[in-house]
PDB file of C-alpha atoms in Angstrom:
ATOM      1  CA  MET A 685     -26.032  76.527  60.492  1.00  0.00           C
ATOM      2  CA  THR A 686     -28.616  75.712  57.365  1.00  0.00           C
ATOM      3  CA  ILE A 687     -31.108  72.788  57.834  1.00  0.00           C
ATOM      4  CA  ALA A 688     -29.203  70.935  55.114  1.00  0.00           C
ATOM      5  CA  SER A 689     -26.540  70.903  57.976  1.00  0.00           C
ATOM      6  CA  ILE A 690     -28.982  69.487  60.667  1.00  0.00           C
ATOM      7  CA  VAL A 691     -30.366  67.088  58.609  1.00  0.00           C
ATOM      8  CA  TYR A 692     -26.976  66.085  57.603  1.00  0.00           C
ATOM      9  CA  GLY A 693     -25.836  65.355  61.400  1.00  0.00           C
ATOM     10  CA  LYS A 694     -28.961  64.214  62.215  1.00  0.00           C
ATOM     11  CA  ALA A 695     -27.900  61.272  58.946  1.00  0.00           C
ATOM     12  CA  LEU A 696     -24.605  60.681  60.388  1.00  0.00           C
ATOM     13  CA  ALA A 697     -25.533  60.290  64.378  1.00  0.00           C
ATOM     14  CA  TYR A 698     -28.083  58.223  62.552  1.00  0.00           C
ATOM     15  CA  ALA A 699     -25.648  55.710  60.918  1.00  0.00           C
ATOM     16  CA  LEU A 700     -23.082  55.953  64.325  1.00  0.00           C
ATOM     17  CA  ILE A 701     -26.339  54.521  66.726  1.00  0.00           C
ATOM     18  CA  PRO A 702     -25.627  50.674  65.655  1.00  0.00           C
ATOM     19  CA  VAL A 703     -22.017  50.676  66.327  1.00  0.00           C
ATOM     20  CA  VAL A 704     -22.414  52.321  69.832  1.00  0.00           C
ATOM     21  CA  LEU A 705     -25.680  50.236  70.894  1.00  0.00           C
ATOM     22  CA  VAL A 706     -23.682  47.349  69.974  1.00  0.00           C
ATOM     23  CA  CYS A 707     -20.477  48.664  72.225  1.00  0.00           C
ATOM     24  CA  ILE A 708     -22.290  49.598  75.067  1.00  0.00           C
ATOM     25  CA  SER A 709     -23.976  46.404  75.307  1.00  0.00           C
ATOM     26  CA  VAL A 710     -21.112  44.227  75.021  1.00  0.00           C
ATOM     27  CA  ILE A 711     -19.428  46.896  77.927  1.00  0.00           C
ATOM     28  CA  PHE A 712     -22.818  46.257  79.953  1.00  0.00           C
ATOM     29  CA  TRP A 713     -22.964  42.354  79.578  1.00  0.00           C
ATOM     30  CA  GLY A 714     -19.429  42.224  80.502  1.00  0.00           C
ATOM     31  CA  TYR A 715     -19.588  44.578  83.680  1.00  0.00           C
ATOM     32  CA  CYS A 716     -22.872  42.444  84.663  1.00  0.00           C
ATOM     33  CA  TRP A 717     -20.897  38.690  84.351  1.00  0.00           C
ATOM     34  CA  ARG A 718     -18.305  40.056  86.790  1.00  0.00           C
ATOM     35  CA  LEU A 719     -21.045  41.108  88.886  1.00  0.00           C
ATOM     36  CA  THR A 720     -23.089  38.152  89.092  1.00  0.00           C
ATOM     37  CA  GLY A 721     -20.882  35.731  87.413  1.00  0.00           C
ATOM     38  CA  THR A 722     -23.148  34.390  85.172  1.00  0.00           C
ATOM     39  CA  PRO A 723     -22.088  31.756  82.788  1.00  0.00           C
ATOM     40  CA  ILE A 724     -20.791  33.088  79.405  1.00  0.00           C
ATOM     41  CA  GLU A 725     -23.242  30.825  76.894  1.00  0.00           C
ATOM     42  CA  LYS A 726     -26.032  33.235  79.293  1.00  0.00           C
ATOM     43  CA  ARG A 727     -24.012  36.234  79.404  1.00  0.00           C
ATOM     44  CA  ARG A 728     -23.504  35.743  75.476  1.00  0.00           C
ATOM     45  CA  ALA A 729     -26.902  34.796  74.490  1.00  0.00           C
ATOM     46  CA  MET A 730     -28.287  37.700  76.597  1.00  0.00           C
ATOM     47  CA  MET A 731     -26.246  40.361  74.798  1.00  0.00           C
ATOM     48  CA  THR A 732     -26.886  38.755  71.632  1.00  0.00           C
ATOM     49  CA  GLY A 733     -30.731  39.328  72.124  1.00  0.00           C
ATOM     50  CA  THR A 734     -29.889  42.461  73.207  1.00  0.00           C
ATOM     51  CA  ILE A 735     -28.103  43.659  70.614  1.00  0.00           C
ATOM     52  CA  VAL A 736     -31.011  42.223  68.427  1.00  0.00           C
ATOM     53  CA  LEU A 737     -33.327  43.939  70.104  1.00  0.00           C
ATOM     54  CA  LEU A 738     -31.780  47.671  70.179  1.00  0.00           C
ATOM     55  CA  LEU A 739     -31.101  47.226  66.042  1.00  0.00           C
ATOM     56  CA  TYR A 740     -34.709  45.961  65.768  1.00  0.00           C
ATOM     57  CA  LEU A 741     -35.728  49.305  67.488  1.00  0.00           C
ATOM     58  CA  VAL A 742     -33.662  51.713  65.868  1.00  0.00           C
ATOM     59  CA  TYR A 743     -33.944  50.646  62.299  1.00  0.00           C
ATOM     60  CA  PRO A 744     -37.581  52.575  61.285  1.00  0.00           C
ATOM     61  CA  SER A 745     -35.286  55.840  62.347  1.00  0.00           C
ATOM     62  CA  ILE A 746     -32.239  54.835  60.551  1.00  0.00           C
ATOM     63  CA  THR A 747     -34.307  53.990  57.752  1.00  0.00           C
ATOM     64  CA  VAL A 748     -36.123  56.766  57.397  1.00  0.00           C
ATOM     65  CA  LYS A 749     -32.479  59.196  57.803  1.00  0.00           C
ATOM     66  CA  THR A 750     -30.999  57.321  55.323  1.00  0.00           C
ATOM     67  CA  LEU A 751     -33.522  57.842  52.678  1.00  0.00           C
ATOM     68  CA  GLY A 752     -34.557  61.331  53.272  1.00  0.00           C
ATOM     69  CA  LEU A 753     -31.169  62.623  52.149  1.00  0.00           C
ATOM     70  CA  TRP A 754     -32.753  61.496  48.545  1.00  0.00           C
ATOM     71  CA  LYS A 755     -36.257  63.661  49.138  1.00  0.00           C
ATOM     72  CA  CYS A 756     -35.658  65.934  46.256  1.00  0.00           C
ATOM     73  CA  ARG A 757     -37.874  67.543  44.100  1.00  0.00           C
ATOM     74  CA  GLN A 758     -37.450  68.924  40.038  1.00  0.00           C
ATOM     75  CA  MET A 759     -38.686  72.593  40.126  1.00  0.00           C
ATOM     76  CA  GLU A 760     -38.431  74.072  36.649  1.00  0.00           C
ATOM     77  CA  GLY A 761     -35.518  77.133  36.149  1.00  0.00           C
ATOM     78  CA  ILE A 762     -33.825  75.685  38.773  1.00  0.00           C
ATOM     79  CA  GLY A 763     -33.170  71.753  38.833  1.00  0.00           C
ATOM     80  CA  LEU A 764     -33.544  69.176  41.570  1.00  0.00           C
ATOM     81  CA  VAL A 765     -34.076  70.679  45.249  1.00  0.00           C
ATOM     82  CA  PHE A 766     -33.830  68.896  48.561  1.00  0.00           C
ATOM     83  CA  ILE A 767     -37.162  69.397  49.796  1.00  0.00           C
ATOM     84  CA  ILE A 768     -36.177  69.619  53.482  1.00  0.00           C
ATOM     85  CA  ASP A 769     -34.263  72.492  52.701  1.00  0.00           C
ATOM     86  CA  PRO A 770     -35.088  74.151  49.211  1.00  0.00           C
ATOM     87  CA  GLN A 771     -31.642  76.419  49.633  1.00  0.00           C
ATOM     88  CA  VAL A 772     -29.367  73.375  48.676  1.00  0.00           C
ATOM     89  CA  LEU A 773     -29.822  71.620  45.505  1.00  0.00           C
ATOM     90  CA  CYS A 774     -29.206  67.947  44.928  1.00  0.00           C
ATOM     91  CA  ASP A 775     -27.187  68.339  42.417  1.00  0.00           C
ATOM     92  CA  SER A 776     -24.434  70.039  44.266  1.00  0.00           C
ATOM     93  CA  LYS A 777     -21.051  68.509  45.453  1.00  0.00           C
ATOM     94  CA  THR A 778     -21.787  69.122  49.437  1.00  0.00           C
ATOM     95  CA  HIS A 779     -25.539  67.552  49.219  1.00  0.00           C
ATOM     96  CA  ARG A 780     -23.523  64.760  46.534  1.00  0.00           C
ATOM     97  CA  MET A 781     -21.441  63.974  49.603  1.00  0.00           C
ATOM     98  CA  TRP A 782     -23.330  63.513  52.169  1.00  0.00           C
ATOM     99  CA  GLN A 783     -25.729  61.529  50.190  1.00  0.00           C
ATOM    100  CA  ASP A 784     -22.239  59.680  48.678  1.00  0.00           C
ATOM    101  CA  ALA A 785     -20.535  59.136  52.493  1.00  0.00           C
ATOM    102  CA  VAL A 786     -22.863  58.697  54.842  1.00  0.00           C
ATOM    103  CA  GLY A 787     -26.172  57.472  53.052  1.00  0.00           C
ATOM    104  CA  VAL A 788     -24.919  54.323  50.233  1.00  0.00           C
ATOM    105  CA  PRO A 789     -22.779  53.247  53.187  1.00  0.00           C
ATOM    106  CA  CYS A 790     -26.056  53.350  55.225  1.00  0.00           C
ATOM    107  CA  LEU A 791     -28.186  51.609  52.697  1.00  0.00           C
ATOM    108  CA  LEU A 792     -25.494  48.643  52.100  1.00  0.00           C
ATOM    109  CA  LEU A 793     -25.061  47.915  55.867  1.00  0.00           C
ATOM    110  CA  TYR A 794     -28.459  49.179  57.730  1.00  0.00           C
ATOM    111  CA  VAL A 795     -30.957  48.702  55.284  1.00  0.00           C
TER     112      VAL A 795
END
């Protein structure tokens, strides 16, 4: 397993974290409502507050991991090299695919 594949997996995991956090928040507040019988207005407000807080907390990590996919440096005689894993060229099809499939949607949706 290469360093680049680990970085790509982390970027994908960070891309999925907001979706997972929203689902967990909705399930949690739905379950709490059944236990306590709180009014729907209060439950929605608490659920919204929870989602906003969690997304606020993970935003810096998502931004760093997403922008990390474009950490490339020009090397003489070689071309653009991925700084995190110097064995990977930034012009390779695999690297471009990860940038396009994970990086660009994260930039548009989250960052």
